[in-house]
mmCIF file of C-alpha atoms and ligand atoms in Angstrom:
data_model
loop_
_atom_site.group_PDB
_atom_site.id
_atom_site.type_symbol
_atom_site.label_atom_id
_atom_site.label_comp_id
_atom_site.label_asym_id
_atom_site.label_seq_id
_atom_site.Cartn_x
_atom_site.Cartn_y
_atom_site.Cartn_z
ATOM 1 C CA UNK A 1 0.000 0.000 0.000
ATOM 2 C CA UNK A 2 1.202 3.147 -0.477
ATOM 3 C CA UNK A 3 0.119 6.665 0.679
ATOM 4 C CA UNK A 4 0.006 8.691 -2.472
ATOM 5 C CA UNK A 5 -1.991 7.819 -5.351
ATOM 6 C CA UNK A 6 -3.367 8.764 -8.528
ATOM 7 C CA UNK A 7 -5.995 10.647 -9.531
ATOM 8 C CA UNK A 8 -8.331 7.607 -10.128
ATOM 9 C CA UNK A 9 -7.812 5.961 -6.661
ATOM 10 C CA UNK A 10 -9.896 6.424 -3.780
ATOM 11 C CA UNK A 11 -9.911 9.524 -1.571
ATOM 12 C CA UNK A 12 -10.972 10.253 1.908
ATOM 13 C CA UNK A 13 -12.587 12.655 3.983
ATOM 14 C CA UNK A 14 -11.702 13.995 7.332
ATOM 15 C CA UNK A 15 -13.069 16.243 10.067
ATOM 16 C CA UNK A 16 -10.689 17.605 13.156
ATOM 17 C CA UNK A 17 -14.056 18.126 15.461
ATOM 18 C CA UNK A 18 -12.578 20.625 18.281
ATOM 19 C CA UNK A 19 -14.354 22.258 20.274
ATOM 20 C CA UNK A 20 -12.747 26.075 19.441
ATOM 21 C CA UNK A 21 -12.302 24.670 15.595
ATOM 22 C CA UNK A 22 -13.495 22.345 13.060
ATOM 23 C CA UNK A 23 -10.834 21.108 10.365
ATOM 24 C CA UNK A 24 -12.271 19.077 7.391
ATOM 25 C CA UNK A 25 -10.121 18.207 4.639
ATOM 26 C CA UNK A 26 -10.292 15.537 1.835
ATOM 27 C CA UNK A 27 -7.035 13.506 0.291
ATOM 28 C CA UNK A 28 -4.676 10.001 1.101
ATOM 29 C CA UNK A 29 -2.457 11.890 3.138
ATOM 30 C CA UNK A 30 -0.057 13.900 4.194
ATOM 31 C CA UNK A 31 1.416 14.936 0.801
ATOM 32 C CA UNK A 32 -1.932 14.908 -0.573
ATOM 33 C CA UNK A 33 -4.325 16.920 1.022
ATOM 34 C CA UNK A 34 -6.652 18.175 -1.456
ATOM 35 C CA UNK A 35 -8.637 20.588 -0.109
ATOM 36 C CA UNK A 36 -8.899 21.835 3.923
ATOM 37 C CA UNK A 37 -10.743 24.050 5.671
ATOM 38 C CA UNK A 38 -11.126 25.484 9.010
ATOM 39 C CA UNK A 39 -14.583 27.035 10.755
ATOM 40 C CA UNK A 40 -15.164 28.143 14.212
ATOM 41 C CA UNK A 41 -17.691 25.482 16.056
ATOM 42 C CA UNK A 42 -20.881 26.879 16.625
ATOM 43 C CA UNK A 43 -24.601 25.210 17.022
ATOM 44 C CA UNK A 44 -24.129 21.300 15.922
ATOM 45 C CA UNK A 45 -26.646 22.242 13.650
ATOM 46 C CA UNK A 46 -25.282 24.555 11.737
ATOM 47 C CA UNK A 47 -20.944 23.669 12.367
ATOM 48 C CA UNK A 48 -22.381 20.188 10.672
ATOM 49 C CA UNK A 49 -24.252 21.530 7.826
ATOM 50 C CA UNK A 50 -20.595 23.238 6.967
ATOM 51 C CA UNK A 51 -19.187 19.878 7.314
ATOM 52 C CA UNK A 52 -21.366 18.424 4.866
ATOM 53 C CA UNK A 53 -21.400 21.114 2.541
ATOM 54 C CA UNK A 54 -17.255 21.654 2.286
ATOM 55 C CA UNK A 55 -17.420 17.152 1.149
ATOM 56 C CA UNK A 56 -20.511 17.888 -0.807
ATOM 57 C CA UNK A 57 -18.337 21.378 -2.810
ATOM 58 C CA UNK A 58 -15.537 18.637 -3.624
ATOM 59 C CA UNK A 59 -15.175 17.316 -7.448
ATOM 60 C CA UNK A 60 -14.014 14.188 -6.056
ATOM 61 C CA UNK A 61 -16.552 12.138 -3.359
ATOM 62 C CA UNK A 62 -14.809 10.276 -0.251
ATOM 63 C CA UNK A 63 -15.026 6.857 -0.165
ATOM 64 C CA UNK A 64 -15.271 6.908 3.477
ATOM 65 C CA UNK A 65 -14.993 10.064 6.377
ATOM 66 C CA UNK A 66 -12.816 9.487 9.343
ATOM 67 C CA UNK A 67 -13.647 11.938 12.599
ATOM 68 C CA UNK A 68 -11.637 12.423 15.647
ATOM 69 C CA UNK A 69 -13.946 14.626 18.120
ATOM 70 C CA UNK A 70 -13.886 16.733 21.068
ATOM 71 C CA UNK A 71 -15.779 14.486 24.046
ATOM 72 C CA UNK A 72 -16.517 12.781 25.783
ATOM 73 C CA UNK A 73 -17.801 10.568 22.848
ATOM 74 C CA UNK A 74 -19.230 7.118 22.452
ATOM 75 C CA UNK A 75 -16.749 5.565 20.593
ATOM 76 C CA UNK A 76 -17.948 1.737 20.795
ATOM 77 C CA UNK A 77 -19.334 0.605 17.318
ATOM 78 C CA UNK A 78 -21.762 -1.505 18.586
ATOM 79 C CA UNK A 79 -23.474 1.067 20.578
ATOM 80 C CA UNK A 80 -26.834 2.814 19.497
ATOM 81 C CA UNK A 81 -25.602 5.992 20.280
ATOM 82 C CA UNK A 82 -21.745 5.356 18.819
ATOM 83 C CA UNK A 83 -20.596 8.814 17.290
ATOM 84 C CA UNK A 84 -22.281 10.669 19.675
ATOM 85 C CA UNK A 85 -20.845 13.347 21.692
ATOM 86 C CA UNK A 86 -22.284 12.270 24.636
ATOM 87 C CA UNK A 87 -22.541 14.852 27.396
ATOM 88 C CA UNK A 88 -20.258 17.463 27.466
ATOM 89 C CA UNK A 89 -20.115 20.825 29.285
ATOM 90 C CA UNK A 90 -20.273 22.274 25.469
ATOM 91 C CA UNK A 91 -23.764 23.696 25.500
ATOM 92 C CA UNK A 92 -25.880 22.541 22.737
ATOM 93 C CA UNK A 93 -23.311 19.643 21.859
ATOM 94 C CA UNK A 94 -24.738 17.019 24.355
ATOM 95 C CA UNK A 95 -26.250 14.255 22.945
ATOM 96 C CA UNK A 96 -24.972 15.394 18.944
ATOM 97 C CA UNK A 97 -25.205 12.449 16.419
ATOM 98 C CA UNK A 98 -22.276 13.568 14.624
ATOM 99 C CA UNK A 99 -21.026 10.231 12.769
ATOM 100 C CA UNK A 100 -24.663 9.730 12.050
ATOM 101 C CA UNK A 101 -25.363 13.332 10.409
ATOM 102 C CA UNK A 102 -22.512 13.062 8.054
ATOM 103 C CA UNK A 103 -23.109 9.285 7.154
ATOM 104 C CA UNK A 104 -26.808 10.144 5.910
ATOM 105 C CA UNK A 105 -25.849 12.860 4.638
ATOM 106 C CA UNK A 106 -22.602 11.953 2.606
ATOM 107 C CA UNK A 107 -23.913 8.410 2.144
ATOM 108 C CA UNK A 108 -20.563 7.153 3.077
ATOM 109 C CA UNK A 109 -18.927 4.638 5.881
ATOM 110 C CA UNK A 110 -18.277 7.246 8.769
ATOM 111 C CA UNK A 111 -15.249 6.104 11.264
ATOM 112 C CA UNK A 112 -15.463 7.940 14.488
ATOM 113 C CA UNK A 113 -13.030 8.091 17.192
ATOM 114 C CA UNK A 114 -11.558 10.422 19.801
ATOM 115 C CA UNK A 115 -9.488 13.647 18.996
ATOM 116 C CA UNK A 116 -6.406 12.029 20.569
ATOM 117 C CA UNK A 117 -6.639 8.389 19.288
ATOM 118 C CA UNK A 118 -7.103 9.950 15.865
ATOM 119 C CA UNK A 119 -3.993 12.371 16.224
ATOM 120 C CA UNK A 120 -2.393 9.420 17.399
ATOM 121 C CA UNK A 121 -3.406 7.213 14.597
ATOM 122 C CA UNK A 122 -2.121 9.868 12.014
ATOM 123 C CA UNK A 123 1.103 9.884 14.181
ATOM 124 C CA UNK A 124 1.244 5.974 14.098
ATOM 125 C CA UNK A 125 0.724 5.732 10.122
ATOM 126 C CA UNK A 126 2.964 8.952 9.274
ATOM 127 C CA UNK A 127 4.651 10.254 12.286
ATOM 128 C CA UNK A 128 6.245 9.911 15.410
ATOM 129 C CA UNK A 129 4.856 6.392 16.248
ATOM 130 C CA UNK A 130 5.570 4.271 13.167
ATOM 131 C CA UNK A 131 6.121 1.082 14.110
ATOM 132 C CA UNK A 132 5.155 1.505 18.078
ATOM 133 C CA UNK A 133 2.053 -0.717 18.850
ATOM 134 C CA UNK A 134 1.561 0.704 22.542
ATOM 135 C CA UNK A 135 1.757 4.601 22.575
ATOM 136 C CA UNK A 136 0.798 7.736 23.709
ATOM 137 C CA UNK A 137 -0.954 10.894 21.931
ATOM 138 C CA UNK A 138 -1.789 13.815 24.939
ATOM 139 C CA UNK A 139 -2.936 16.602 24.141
ATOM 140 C CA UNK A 140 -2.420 20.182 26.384
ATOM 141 C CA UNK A 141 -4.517 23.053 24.781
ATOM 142 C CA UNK A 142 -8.012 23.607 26.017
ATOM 143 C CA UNK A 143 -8.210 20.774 27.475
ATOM 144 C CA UNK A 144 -5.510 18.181 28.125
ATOM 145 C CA UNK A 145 -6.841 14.443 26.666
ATOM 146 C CA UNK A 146 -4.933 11.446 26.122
ATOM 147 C CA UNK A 147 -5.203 8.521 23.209
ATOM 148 C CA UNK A 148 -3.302 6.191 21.365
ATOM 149 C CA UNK A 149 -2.987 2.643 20.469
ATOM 150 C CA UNK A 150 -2.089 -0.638 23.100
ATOM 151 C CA UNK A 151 -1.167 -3.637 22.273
ATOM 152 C CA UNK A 152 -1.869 -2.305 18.156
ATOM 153 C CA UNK A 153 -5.781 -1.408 19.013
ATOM 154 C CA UNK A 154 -6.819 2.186 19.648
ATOM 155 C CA UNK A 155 -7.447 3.061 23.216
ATOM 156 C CA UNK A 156 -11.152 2.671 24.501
ATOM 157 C CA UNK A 157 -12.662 0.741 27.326
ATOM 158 C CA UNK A 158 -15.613 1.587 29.163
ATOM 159 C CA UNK A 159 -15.783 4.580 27.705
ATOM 160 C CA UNK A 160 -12.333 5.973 26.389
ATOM 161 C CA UNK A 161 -9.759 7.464 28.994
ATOM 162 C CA UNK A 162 -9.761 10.744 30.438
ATOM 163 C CA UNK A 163 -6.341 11.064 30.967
ATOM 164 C CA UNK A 164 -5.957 14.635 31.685
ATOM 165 C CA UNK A 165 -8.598 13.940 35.070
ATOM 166 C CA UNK A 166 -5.295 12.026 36.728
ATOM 167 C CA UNK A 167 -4.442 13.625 39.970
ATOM 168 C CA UNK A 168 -1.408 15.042 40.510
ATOM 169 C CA UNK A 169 0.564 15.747 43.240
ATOM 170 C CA UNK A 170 0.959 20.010 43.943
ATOM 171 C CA UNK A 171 4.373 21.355 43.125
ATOM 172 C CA UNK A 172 6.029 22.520 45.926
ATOM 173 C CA UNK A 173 4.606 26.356 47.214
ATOM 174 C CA UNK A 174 1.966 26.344 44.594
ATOM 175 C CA UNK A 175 -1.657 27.096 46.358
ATOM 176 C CA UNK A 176 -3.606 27.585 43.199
ATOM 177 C CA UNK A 177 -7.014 26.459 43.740
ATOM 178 C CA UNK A 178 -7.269 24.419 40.153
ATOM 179 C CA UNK A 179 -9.324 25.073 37.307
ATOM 180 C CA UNK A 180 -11.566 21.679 36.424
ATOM 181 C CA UNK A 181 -15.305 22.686 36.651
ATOM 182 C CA UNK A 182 -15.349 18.554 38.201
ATOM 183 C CA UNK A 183 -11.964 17.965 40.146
ATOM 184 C CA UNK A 184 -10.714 21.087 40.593
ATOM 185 C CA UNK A 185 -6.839 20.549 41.028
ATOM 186 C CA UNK A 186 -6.740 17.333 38.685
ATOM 187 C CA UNK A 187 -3.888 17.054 35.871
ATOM 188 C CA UNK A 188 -6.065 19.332 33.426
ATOM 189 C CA UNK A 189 -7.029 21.500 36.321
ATOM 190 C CA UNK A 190 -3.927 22.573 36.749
ATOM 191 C CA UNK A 191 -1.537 22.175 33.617
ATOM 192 C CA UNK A 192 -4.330 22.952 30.433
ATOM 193 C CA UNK A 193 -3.811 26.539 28.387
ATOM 194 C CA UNK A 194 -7.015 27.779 30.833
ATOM 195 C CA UNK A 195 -5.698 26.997 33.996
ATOM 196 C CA UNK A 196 -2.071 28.683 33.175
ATOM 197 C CA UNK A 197 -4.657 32.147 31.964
ATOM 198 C CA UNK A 198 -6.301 31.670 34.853
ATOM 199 C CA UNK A 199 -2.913 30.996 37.249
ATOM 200 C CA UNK A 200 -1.029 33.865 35.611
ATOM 201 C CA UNK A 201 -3.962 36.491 34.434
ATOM 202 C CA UNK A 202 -2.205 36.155 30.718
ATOM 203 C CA UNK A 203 -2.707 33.311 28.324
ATOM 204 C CA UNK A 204 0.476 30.786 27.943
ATOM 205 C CA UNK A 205 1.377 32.279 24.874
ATOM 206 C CA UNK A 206 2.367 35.519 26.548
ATOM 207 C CA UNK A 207 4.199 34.032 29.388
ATOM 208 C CA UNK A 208 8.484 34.585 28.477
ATOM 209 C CA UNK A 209 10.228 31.133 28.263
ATOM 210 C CA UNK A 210 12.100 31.501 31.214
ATOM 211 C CA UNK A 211 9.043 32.573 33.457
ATOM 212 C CA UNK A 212 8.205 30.261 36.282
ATOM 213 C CA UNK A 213 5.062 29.679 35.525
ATOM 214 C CA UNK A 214 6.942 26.604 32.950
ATOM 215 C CA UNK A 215 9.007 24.810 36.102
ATOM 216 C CA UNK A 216 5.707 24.131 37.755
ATOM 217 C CA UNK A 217 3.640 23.359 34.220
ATOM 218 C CA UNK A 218 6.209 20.921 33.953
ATOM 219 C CA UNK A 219 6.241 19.395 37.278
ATOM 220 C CA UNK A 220 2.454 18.479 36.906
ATOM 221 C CA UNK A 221 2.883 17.853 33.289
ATOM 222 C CA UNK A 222 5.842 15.025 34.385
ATOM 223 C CA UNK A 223 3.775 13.719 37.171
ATOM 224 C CA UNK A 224 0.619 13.069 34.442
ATOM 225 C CA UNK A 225 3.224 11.117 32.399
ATOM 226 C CA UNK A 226 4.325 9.091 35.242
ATOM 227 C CA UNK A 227 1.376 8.056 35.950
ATOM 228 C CA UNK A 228 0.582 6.523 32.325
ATOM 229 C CA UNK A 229 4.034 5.379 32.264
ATOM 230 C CA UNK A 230 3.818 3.015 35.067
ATOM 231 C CA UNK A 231 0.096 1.931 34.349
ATOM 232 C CA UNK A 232 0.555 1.172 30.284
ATOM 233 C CA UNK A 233 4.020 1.136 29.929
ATOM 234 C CA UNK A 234 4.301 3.098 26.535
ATOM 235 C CA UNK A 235 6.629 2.643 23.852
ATOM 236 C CA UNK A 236 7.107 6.555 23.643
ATOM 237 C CA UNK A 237 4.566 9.604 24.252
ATOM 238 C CA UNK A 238 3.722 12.341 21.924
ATOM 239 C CA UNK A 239 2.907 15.697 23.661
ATOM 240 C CA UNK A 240 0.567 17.898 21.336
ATOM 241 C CA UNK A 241 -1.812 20.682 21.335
ATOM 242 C CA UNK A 242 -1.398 24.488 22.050
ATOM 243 C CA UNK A 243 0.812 24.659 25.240
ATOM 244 C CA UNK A 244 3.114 22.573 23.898
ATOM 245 C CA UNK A 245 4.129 25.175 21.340
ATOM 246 C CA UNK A 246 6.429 25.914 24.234
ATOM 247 C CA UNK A 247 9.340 23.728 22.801
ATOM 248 C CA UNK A 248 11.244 24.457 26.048
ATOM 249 C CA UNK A 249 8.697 22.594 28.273
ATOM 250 C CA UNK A 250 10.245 19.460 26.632
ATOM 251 C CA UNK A 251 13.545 19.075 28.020
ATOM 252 C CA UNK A 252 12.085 20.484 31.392
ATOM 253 C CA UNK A 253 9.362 17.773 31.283
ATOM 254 C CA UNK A 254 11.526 14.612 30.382
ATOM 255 C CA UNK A 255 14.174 15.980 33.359
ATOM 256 C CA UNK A 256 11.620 16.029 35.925
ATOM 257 C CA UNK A 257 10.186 12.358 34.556
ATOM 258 C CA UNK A 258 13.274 10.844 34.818
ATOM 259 C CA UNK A 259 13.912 12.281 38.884
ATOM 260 C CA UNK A 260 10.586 11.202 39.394
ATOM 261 C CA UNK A 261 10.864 7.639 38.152
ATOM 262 C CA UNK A 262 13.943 7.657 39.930
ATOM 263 C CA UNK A 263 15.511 4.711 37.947
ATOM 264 C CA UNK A 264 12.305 2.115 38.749
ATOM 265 C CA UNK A 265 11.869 1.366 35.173
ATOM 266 C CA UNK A 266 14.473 -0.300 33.723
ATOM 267 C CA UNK A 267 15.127 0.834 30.274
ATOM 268 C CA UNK A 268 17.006 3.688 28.488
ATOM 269 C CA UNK A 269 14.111 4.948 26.785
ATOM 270 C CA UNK A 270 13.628 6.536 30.240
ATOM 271 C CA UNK A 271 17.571 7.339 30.297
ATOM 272 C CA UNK A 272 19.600 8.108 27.982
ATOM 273 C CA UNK A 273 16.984 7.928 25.209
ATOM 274 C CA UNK A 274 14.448 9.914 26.771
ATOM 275 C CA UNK A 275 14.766 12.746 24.012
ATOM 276 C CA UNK A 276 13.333 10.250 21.693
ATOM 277 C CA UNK A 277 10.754 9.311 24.458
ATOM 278 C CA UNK A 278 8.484 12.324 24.995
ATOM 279 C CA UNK A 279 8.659 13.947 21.496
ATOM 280 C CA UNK A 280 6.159 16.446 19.784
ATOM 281 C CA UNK A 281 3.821 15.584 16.565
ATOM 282 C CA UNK A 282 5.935 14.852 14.035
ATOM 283 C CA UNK A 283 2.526 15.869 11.884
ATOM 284 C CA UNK A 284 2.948 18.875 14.149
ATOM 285 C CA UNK A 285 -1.142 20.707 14.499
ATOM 286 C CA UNK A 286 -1.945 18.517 11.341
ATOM 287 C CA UNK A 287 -2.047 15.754 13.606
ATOM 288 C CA UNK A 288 -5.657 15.747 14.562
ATOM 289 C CA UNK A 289 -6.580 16.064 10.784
ATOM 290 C CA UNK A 290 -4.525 13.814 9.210
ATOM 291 C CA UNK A 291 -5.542 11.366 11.803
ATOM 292 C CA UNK A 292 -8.684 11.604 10.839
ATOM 293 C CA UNK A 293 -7.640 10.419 7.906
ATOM 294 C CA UNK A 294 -6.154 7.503 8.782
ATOM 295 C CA UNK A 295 -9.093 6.531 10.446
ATOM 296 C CA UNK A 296 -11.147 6.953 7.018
ATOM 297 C CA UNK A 297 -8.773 4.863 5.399
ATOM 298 C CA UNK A 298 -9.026 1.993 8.336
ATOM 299 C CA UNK A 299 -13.165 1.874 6.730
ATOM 300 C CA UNK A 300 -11.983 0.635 3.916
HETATM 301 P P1 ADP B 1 -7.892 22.995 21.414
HETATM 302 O O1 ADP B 1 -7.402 22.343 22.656
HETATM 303 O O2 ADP B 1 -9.040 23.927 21.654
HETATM 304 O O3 ADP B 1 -8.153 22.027 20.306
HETATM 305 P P2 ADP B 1 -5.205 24.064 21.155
HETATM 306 O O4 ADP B 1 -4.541 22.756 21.225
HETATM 307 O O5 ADP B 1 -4.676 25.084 20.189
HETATM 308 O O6 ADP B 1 -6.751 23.962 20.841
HETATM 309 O O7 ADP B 1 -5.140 24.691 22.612
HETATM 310 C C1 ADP B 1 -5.583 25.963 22.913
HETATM 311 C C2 ADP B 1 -4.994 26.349 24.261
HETATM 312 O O8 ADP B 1 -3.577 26.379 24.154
HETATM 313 C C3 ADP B 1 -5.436 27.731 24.726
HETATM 314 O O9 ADP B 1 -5.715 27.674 26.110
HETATM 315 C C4 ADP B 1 -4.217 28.598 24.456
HETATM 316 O O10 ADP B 1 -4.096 29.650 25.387
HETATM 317 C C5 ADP B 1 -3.070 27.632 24.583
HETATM 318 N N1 ADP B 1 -1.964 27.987 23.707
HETATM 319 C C6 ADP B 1 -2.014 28.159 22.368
HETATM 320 N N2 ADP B 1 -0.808 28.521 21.888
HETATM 321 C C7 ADP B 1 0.021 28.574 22.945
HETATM 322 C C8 ADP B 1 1.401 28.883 23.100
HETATM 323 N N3 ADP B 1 2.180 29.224 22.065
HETATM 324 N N4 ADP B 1 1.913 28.836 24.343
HETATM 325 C C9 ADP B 1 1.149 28.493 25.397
HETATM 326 N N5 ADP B 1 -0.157 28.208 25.315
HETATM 327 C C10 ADP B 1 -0.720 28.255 24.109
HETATM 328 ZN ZN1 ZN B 2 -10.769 17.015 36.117
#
């Protein structure tokens, strides 16, 4: 198989379904994206009809749509209610049949997933995970979300995993009351791009690289990873999303993993090799999209 193709083989459709953003875009990958676009998501009703309209504007029709969405989601094929976002703080989103608006609509096989599994499946196919079959895709932006594949299947359970609702223990000094609207001072409570706004009174992007605020985003960002290092034992973890446009958190983060770990895990992934270990995108903010894709072409 290959990822390019000509003009008479199949294409695919995906939709990035964010919460702040939709991304749809139709192609085989990477190199050949045919046509993307971005809207801001509003009413379901009317960010979907968009969705359908930008596949329905195309000259060429998908032979199947892949969608990695915002959650929490039902994700479980076999469900009555799987491509649902199922109840989400969003208002007007709870309860959305998005897989099942775009199938009758587009009349095509409609692969739904997470936001994260997706970005992680476009990292697995094309980026920083090729050839890993137990990984990690977080996210830290809005939100912080985790996804991925184990043991070669993409992450789901019950549900799917909340991973940025881990607690965390405080950094040392810090009395900041936490930000989750459920846990308060859980992971995402205190490490996502609203809790550092709401720590700081500026958003992350304005915060200098050298300002504290990034010693103590990386202690609870290290302490999340911990935690799904020791319970899945990943091959390597991808860090994505808006906060970690802050390229300097990296070394900062893998510094205060390895202290933390303290040698208990025996491998030099966690050593010497943890630069290759915790590692951004390598599809860099394309990840969610092109992820998407992959899932579209796993429908066929
Ligand atoms: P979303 O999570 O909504 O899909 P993003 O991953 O872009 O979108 O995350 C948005 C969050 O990331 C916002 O809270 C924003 O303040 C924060 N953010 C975006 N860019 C940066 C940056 N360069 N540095 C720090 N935080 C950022
Ligand atoms: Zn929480």
């Amino acid at each position: 198989m290959t990822d390019t193709a000509s003009p008479s083989s199949p294409v695919y459709g995906a939709v990035e379904a964010g919460g702040t953003k939709f991304v749809c875009a139709i192609g085989t990958g990477p190199d050949d994206v045919r046509a993307l676009t971005r809207f801001p998501t509003t009413t379901p009703e009317e960010t979907l009809a968009r969705t359908v309209a930008f596949f329905q504007e195309q000259p060429e029709r998908p032979v199947a749509v892949g969608v990695g969405s915002f959650g929490p989601v039902d994700p479980d094929p076999a469900s009555p209610s799987y491509g649902f976002i199922t109840r989400t703080p969003k208002p007007n989103w709870s309860g959305t049949d998005v897989a099942g608006v775009l199938r009758r609509a587009l009349g095509v096989p409609v692969v739904f997933d997470t936001d994260v599994n997706a970005a992680g499946l476009g990292e697995h196919r094309w980026g920083a995970a090729r050839g890993l079959d137990t990984f990690i895709y977080l996210t830290v932006g809005t939100g912080i979300g985790g996804g991925g594949l184990v043991g070669g299947q993409r992450l789901h359970g019950l549900v799917h995993p909340e991973m940025g609702h881990v607690f965390v223990p405080r950094a040392p000094g810090d009395d900041f009351a936490g930000h989750c609207p459920f846990h308060g001072t859980c992971l995402e409570g205190m490490a996502s791009g609203p809790a550092l706004q709401a720590r700081w009174g500026r958003a992350g992007a304005e915060l200098p690289p050298d300002h504290p605020a990034w010693e103590i985003e990386a202690h609870y960002l290290a302490y999340g990873l911990v935690n799904f290092i020791v319970t899945l034992s990943p091959q390597r973890i991808i860090l994505g999303g808006g906060v970690m446009h802050q390229r300097q958190l990296f070394p900062m983060i893998r510094h205060r993993v390895r202290q933390i770990l303290n040698g208990y895990v025996a491998h030099d992934a966690l050593a010497d090799g943890i630069d290759a270990y915790i590692v951004p995108p390598a599809l860099g903010d394309r990840a969610g999209v092109l992820g998407a894709l992959a899932l579209a072409r796993e429908a066929a």
